[in-house]
mmCIF file of C-alpha atoms in Angstrom:
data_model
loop_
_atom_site.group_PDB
_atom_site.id
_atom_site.type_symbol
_atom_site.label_atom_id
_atom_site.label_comp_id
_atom_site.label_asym_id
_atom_site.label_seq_id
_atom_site.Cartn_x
_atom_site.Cartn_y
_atom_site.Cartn_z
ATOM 1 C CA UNK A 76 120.911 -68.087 33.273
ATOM 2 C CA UNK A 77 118.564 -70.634 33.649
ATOM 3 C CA UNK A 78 115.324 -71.145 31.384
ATOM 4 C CA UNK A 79 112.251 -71.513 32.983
ATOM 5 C CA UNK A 80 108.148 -72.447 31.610
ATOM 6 C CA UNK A 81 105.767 -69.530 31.879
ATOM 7 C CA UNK A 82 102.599 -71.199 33.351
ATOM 8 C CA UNK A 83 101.668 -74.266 32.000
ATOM 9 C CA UNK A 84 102.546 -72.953 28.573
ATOM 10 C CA UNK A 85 105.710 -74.162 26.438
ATOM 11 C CA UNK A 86 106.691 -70.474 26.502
ATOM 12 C CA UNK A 87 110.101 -70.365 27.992
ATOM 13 C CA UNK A 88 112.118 -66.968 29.299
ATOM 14 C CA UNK A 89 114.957 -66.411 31.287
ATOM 15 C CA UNK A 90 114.752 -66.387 34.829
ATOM 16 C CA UNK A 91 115.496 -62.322 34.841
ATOM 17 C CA UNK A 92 113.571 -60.302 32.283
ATOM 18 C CA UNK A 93 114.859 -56.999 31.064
ATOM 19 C CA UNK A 94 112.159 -54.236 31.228
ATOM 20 C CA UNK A 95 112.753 -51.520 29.118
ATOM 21 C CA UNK A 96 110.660 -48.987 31.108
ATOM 22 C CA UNK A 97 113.277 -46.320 31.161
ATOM 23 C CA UNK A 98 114.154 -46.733 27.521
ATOM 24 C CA UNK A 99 113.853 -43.518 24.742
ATOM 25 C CA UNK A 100 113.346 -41.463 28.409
ATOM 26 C CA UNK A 101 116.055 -41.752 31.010
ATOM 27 C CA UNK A 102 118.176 -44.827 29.323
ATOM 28 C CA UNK A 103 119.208 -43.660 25.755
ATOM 29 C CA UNK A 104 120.168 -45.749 22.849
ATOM 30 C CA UNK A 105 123.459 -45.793 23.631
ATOM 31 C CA UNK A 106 122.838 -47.331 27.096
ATOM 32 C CA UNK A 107 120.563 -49.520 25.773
ATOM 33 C CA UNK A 108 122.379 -51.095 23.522
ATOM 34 C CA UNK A 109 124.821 -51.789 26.540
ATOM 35 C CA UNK A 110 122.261 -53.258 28.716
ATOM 36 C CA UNK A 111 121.336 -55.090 26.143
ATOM 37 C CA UNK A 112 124.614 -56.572 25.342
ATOM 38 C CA UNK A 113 125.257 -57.286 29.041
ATOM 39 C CA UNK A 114 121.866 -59.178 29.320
ATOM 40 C CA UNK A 115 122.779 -61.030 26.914
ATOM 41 C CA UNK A 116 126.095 -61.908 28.079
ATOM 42 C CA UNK A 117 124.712 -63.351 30.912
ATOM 43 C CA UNK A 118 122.527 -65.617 29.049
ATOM 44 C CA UNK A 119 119.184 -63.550 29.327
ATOM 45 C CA UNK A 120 116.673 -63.695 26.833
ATOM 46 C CA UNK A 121 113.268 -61.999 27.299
ATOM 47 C CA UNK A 122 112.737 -58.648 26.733
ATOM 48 C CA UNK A 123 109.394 -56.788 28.167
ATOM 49 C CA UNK A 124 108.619 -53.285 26.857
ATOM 50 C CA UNK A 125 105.018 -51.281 26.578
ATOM 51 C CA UNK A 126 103.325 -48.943 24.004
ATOM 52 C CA UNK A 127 103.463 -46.508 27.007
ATOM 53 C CA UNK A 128 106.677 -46.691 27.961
ATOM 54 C CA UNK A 129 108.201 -43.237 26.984
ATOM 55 C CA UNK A 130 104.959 -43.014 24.170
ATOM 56 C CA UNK A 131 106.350 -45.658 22.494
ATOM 57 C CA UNK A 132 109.965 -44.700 22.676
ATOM 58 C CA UNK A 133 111.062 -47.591 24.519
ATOM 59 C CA UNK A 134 109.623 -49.975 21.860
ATOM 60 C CA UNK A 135 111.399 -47.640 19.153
ATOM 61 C CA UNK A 136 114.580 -48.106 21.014
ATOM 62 C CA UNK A 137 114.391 -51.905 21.146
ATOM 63 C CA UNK A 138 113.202 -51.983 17.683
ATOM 64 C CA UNK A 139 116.340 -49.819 16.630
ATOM 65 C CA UNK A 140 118.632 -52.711 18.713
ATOM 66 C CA UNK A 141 117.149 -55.332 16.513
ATOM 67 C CA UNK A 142 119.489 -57.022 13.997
ATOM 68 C CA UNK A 143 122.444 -54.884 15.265
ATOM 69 C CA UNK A 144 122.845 -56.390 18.348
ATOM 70 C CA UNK A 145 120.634 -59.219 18.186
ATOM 71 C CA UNK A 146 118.919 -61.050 15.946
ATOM 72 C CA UNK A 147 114.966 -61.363 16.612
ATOM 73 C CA UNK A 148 115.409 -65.429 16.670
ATOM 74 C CA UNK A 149 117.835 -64.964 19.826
ATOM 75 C CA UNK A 150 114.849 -63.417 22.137
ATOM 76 C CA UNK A 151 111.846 -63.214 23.288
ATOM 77 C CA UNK A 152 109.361 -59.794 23.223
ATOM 78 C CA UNK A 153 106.729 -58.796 25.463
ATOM 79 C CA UNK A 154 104.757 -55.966 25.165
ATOM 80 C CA UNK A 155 101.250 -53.960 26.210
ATOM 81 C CA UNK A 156 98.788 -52.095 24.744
ATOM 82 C CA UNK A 157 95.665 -50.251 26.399
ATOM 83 C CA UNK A 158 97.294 -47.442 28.709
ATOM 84 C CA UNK A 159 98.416 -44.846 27.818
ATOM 85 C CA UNK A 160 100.037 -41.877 30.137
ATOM 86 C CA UNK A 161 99.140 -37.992 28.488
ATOM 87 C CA UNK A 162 100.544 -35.509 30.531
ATOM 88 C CA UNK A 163 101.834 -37.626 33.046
ATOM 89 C CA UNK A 164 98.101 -39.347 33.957
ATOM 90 C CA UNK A 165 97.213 -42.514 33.220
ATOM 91 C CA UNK A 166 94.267 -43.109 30.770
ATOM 92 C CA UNK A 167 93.653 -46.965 30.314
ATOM 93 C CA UNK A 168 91.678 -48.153 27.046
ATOM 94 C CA UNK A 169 91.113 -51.623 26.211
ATOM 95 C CA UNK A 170 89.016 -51.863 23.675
ATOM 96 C CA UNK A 171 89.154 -53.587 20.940
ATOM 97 C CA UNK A 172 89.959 -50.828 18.364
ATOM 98 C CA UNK A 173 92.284 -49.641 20.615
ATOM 99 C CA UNK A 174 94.115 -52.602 21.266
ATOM 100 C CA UNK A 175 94.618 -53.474 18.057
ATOM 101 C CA UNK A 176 95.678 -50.062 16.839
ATOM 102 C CA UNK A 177 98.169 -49.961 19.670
ATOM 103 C CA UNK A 178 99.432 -53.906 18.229
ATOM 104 C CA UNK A 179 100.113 -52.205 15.117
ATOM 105 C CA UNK A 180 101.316 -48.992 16.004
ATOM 106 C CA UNK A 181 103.790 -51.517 18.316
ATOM 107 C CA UNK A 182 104.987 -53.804 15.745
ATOM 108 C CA UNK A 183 106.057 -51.002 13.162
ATOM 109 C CA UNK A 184 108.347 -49.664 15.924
ATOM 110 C CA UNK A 185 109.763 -52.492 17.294
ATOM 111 C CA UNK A 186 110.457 -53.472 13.538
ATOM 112 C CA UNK A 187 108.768 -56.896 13.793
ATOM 113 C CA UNK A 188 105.590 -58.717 12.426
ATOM 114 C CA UNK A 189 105.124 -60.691 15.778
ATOM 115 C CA UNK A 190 105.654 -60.244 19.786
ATOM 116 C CA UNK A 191 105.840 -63.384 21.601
ATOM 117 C CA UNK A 192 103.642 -62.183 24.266
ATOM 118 C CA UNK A 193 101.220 -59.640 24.188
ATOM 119 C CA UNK A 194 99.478 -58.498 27.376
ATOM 120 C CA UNK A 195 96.126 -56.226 28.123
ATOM 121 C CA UNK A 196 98.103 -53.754 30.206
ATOM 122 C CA UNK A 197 95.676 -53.346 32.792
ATOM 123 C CA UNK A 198 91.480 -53.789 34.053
ATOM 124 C CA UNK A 199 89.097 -51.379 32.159
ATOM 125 C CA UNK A 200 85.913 -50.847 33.887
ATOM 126 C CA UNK A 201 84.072 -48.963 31.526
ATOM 127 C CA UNK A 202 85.449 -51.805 28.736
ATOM 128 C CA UNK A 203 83.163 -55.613 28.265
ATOM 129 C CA UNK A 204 85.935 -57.943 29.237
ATOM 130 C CA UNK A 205 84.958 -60.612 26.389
ATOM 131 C CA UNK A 206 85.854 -57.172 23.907
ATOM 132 C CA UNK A 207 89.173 -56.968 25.296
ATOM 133 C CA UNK A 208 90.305 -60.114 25.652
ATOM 134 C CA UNK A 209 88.440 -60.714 21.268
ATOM 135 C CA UNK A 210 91.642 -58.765 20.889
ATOM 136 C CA UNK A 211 94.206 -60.888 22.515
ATOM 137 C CA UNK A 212 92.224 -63.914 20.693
ATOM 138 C CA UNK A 213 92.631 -62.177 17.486
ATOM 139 C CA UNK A 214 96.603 -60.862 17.546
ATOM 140 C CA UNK A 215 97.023 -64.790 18.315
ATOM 141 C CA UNK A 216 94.900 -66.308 15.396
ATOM 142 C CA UNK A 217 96.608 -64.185 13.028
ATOM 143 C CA UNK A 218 100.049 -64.846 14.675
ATOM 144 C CA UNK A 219 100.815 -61.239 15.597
ATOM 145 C CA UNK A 220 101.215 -62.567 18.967
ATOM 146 C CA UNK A 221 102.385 -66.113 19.510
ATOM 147 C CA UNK A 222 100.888 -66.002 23.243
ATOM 148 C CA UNK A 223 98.651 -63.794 25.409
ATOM 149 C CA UNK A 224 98.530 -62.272 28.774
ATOM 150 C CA UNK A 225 97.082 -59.775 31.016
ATOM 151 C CA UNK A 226 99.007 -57.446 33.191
ATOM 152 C CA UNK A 227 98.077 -55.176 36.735
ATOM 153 C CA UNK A 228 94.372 -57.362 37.246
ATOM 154 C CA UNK A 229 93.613 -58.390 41.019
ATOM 155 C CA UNK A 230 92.969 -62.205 41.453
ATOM 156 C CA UNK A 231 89.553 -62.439 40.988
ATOM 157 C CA UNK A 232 89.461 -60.679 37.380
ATOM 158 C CA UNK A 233 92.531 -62.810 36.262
ATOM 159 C CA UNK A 234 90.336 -66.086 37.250
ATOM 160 C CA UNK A 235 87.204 -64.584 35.071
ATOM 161 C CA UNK A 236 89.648 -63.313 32.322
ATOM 162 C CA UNK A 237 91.376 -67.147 31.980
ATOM 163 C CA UNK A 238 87.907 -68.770 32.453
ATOM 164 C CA UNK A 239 86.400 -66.930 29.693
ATOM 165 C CA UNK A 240 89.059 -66.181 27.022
ATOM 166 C CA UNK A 241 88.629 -68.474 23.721
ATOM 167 C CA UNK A 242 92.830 -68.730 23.229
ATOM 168 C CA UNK A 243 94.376 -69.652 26.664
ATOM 169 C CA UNK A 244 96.460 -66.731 28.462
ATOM 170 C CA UNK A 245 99.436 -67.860 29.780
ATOM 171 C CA UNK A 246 100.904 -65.060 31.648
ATOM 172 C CA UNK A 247 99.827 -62.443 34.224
ATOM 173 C CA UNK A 248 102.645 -59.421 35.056
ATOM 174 C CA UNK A 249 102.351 -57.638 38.485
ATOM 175 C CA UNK A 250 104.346 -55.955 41.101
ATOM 176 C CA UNK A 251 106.018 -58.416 43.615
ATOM 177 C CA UNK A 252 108.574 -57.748 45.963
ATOM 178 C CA UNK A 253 109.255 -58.326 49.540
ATOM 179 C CA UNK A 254 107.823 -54.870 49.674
ATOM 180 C CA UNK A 255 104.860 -55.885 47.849
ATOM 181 C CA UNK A 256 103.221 -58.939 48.955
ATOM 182 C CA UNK A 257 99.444 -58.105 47.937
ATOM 183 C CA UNK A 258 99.722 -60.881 45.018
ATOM 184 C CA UNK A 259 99.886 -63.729 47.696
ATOM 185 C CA UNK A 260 96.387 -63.394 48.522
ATOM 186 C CA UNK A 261 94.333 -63.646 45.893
ATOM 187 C CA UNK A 262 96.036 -63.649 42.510
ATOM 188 C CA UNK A 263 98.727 -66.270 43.008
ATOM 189 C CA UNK A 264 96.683 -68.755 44.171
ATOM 190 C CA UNK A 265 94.362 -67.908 41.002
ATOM 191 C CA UNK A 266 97.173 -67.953 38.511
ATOM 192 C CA UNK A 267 98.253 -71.235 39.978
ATOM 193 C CA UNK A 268 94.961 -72.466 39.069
ATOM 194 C CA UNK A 269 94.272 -71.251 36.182
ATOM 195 C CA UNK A 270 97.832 -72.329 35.089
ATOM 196 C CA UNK A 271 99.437 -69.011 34.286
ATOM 197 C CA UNK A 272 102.555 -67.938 34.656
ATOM 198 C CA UNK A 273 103.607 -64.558 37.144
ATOM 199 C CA UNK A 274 106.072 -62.559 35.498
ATOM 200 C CA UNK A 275 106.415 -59.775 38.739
ATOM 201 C CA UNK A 276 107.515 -56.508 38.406
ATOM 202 C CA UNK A 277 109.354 -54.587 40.463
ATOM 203 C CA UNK A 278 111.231 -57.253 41.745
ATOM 204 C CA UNK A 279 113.636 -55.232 43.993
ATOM 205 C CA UNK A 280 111.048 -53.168 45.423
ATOM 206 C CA UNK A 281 111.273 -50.270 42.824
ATOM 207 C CA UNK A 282 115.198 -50.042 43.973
ATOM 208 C CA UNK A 283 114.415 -49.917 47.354
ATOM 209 C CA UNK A 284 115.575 -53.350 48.310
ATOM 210 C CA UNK A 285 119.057 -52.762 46.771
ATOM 211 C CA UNK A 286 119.906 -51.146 50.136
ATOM 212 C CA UNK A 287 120.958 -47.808 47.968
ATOM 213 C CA UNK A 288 117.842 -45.519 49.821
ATOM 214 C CA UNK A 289 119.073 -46.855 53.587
ATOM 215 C CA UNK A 290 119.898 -43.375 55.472
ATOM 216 C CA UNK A 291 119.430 -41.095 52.514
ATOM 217 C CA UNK A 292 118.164 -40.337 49.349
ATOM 218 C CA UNK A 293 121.355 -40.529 46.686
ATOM 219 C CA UNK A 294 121.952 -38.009 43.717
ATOM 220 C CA UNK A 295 120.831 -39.169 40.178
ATOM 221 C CA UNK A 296 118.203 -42.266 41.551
ATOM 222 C CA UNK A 297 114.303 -41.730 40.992
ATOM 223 C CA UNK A 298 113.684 -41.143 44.703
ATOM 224 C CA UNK A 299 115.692 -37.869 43.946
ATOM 225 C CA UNK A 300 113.916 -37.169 40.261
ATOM 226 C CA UNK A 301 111.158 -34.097 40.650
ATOM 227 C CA UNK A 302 108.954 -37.087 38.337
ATOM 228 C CA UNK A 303 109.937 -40.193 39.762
ATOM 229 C CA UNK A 304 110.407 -39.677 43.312
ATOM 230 C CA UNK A 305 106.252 -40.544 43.930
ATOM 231 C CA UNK A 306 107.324 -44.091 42.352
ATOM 232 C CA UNK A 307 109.697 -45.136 44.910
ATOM 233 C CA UNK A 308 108.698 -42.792 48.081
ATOM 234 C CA UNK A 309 105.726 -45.411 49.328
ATOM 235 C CA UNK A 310 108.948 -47.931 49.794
ATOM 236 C CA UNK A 311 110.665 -45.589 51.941
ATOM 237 C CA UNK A 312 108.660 -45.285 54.537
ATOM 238 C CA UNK A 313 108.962 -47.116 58.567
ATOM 239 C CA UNK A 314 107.777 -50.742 57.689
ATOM 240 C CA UNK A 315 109.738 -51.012 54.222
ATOM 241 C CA UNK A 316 112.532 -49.507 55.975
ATOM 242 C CA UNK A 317 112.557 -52.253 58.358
ATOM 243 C CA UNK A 318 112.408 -55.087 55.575
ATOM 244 C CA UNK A 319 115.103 -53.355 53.608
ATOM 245 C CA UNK A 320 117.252 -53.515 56.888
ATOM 246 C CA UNK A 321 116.407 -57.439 57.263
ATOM 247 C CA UNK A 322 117.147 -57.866 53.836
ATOM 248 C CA UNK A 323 120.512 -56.629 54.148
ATOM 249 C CA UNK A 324 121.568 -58.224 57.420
ATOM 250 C CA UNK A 325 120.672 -61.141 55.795
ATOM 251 C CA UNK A 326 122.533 -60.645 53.075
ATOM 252 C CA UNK A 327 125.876 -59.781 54.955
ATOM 253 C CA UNK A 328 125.309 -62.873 56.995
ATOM 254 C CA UNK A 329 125.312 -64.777 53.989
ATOM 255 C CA UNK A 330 128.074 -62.845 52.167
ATOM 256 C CA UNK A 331 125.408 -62.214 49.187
ATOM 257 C CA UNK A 332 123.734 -58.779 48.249
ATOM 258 C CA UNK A 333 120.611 -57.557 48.823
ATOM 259 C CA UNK A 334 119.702 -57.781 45.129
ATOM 260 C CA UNK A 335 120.826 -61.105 44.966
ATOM 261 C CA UNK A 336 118.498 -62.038 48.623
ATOM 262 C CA UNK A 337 115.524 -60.268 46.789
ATOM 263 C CA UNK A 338 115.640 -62.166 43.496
ATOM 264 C CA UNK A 339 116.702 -65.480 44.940
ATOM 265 C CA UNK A 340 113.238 -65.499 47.157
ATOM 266 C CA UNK A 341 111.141 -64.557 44.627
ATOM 267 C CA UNK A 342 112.275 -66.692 42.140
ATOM 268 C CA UNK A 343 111.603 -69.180 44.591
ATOM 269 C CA UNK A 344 107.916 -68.179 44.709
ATOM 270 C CA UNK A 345 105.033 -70.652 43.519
ATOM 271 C CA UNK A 346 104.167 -69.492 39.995
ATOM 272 C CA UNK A 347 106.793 -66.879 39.041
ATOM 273 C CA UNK A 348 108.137 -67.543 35.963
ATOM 274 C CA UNK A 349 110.696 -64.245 35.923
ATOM 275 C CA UNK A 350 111.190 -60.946 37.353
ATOM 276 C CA UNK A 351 111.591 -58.280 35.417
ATOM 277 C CA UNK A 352 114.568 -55.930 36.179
ATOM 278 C CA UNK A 353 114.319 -52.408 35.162
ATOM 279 C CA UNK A 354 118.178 -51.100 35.109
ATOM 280 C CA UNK A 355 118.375 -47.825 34.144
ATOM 281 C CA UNK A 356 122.316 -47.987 33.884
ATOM 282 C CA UNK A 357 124.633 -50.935 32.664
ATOM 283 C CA UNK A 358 126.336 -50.540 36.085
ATOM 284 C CA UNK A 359 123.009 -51.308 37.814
ATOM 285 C CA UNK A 360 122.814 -54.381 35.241
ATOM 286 C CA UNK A 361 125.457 -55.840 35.978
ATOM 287 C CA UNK A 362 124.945 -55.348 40.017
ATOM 288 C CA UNK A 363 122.091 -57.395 39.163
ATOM 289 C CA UNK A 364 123.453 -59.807 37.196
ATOM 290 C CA UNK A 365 126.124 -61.182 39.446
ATOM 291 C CA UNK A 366 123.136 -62.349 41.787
ATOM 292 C CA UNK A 367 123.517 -65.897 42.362
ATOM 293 C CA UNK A 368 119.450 -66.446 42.032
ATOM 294 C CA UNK A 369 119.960 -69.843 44.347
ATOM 295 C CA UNK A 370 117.032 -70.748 46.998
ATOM 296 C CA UNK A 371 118.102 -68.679 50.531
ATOM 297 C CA UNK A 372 118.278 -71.071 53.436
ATOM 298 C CA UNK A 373 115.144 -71.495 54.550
ATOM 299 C CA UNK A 374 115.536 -70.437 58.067
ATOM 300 C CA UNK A 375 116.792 -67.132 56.654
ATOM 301 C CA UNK A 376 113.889 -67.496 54.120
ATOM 302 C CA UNK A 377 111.479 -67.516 56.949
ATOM 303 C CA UNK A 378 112.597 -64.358 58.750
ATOM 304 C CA UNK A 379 112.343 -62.491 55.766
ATOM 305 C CA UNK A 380 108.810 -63.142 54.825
ATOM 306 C CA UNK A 381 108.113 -62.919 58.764
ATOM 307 C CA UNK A 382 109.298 -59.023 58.850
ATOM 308 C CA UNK A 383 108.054 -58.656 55.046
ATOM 309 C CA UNK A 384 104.484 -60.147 56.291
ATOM 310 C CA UNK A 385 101.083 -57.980 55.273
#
């Protein structure tokens, strides 16, 4: 799988991340260790994970995989700190005391004295901006976090967040799909500038764009989960519906599968550096994994972003 620069930054991940969302909640240790092994396999090498993934059970669950099935020197670790999810609502704190706590609270689960990217999970309104990003500054100075990054900001607050910050952030993480264009606007052409790296989420339109929802809703996905189905049901409405359908004509025309169409544009995309694929299964892995991730023709290119268009 090929290596590729995050930003302007000597960072390097693999061109497919493995986000760990699911892990210590749907995907158990068992599984994990599977995916993990698979990703591997196929020459991936960044892991992303979150303190609020599963209240830090997916982070407990990597940390647990560490050593066993992989030493720390073989990957890369991203993480977040600053949202958190109590009872199923989001509560997003990023200041400094809080960030840092969370750093901690990370690195004794995932078993390791440093992350190799740490990221301000999301904006904080009622948080000074030069407090939260003191934080990232100061898990880099002390080498808890060899790089920084900021994650879910619109384009103008990652310009005034990379303008500002004292150590340089090299990475911003958002959702970005063909079912999600938004970032095209505004923050693309700002992390381009600024020189960060994108390192989208949701890359196959929250499992939309795998063609699996087309006609019905199957048995075991989170479209049919009583707490997941609000995450994907947005993507299965008339436009989306459409795109998925031109997705998948396309990729029967070019005897390739939809996950593999998805992934191959938007690793195509000016200034994303990886997407990060959220298999809850190893069988969904390695669906994944046999993508080719080569440029579409760009005819067929075209089409797509013509239906996919905002």
């Amino acid at each position: 799988m090929q290596q590729r620069y995050v930003g302007n930054s000597g960072l390097r991940v693999s061109a497919l991340s493995l986000g760990t969302r699911s892990w210590g909640g749907e995907t158990d240790e068992q599984d994990a260790s599977e995916l993990l092994r698979t990703f591997l396999d196929a020459g991936g090498r960044h892991l992303d994970t979150s303190a609020s993934y599963s209240g830090g059970g997916s982070e407990a669950v990597l940390g647990s995989l560490l050593g066993d099935v992989v030493s720390r020197t073989e990957i890369s670790i991203s993480t977040k700190a600053g949202m958190t999810t109590p009872d199923g609502r989001r509560a997003v704190d990023t200041s400094r005391n809080a960030m840092l706590t969370g750093l901690d609270a990370s690195l004794a689960r995932l078993g390791t004295d440093y992350v190799d990217l740490w990221f301000a999970e999301a904006w904080d309104g009622n948080v000074p901006l030069d407090e939260t990003l003191s934080a990232l500054e100061f898990a880099v100075r002390t080498g808890r976090a060899r790089y920084a990054g900021i994650s879910n900001f619109k384009g103008w607050q990652a310009a005034k967040a990379a303008a500002v910050n004292r150590v340089p952030l090299v990475a911003v993480q958002a959702e970005y799909s063909f079912l999600n264009r938004a970032p095209e606007a505004e923050l693309i052409p700002a992390v381009e500038d600024a020189g960060l790296g994108l390192m989208a989420w949701a890359p196959l339109g929250r499992g939309v764009l795998t063609g699996k929802y087309r006609g019905s809703i199957p048995a075991g996905s989170r479209g049919a989960s009583v707490t997941e189905a609000a995450y994907v049901e947005p993507y299965l409405e008339e436009k989306p519906s459409r795109i998925v359908d031109a997705v998948c004509m396309a990729a029967n025309g070019l005897g390739r599968t939809p996950h593999d169409v998805a992934l191959s544009w938007l690793l195509s995309q000016n200034g994303v550096a990886t997407a990060i694929v959220g298999a809850r299964t190893p069988v969904q892995l390695k669906e994944i994994l046999d993508a080719q991730l080569s440029p579409l023709p760009p005819q067929i290119a075209r089409a797509l972003e013509d239906v996919s268009a905002i």
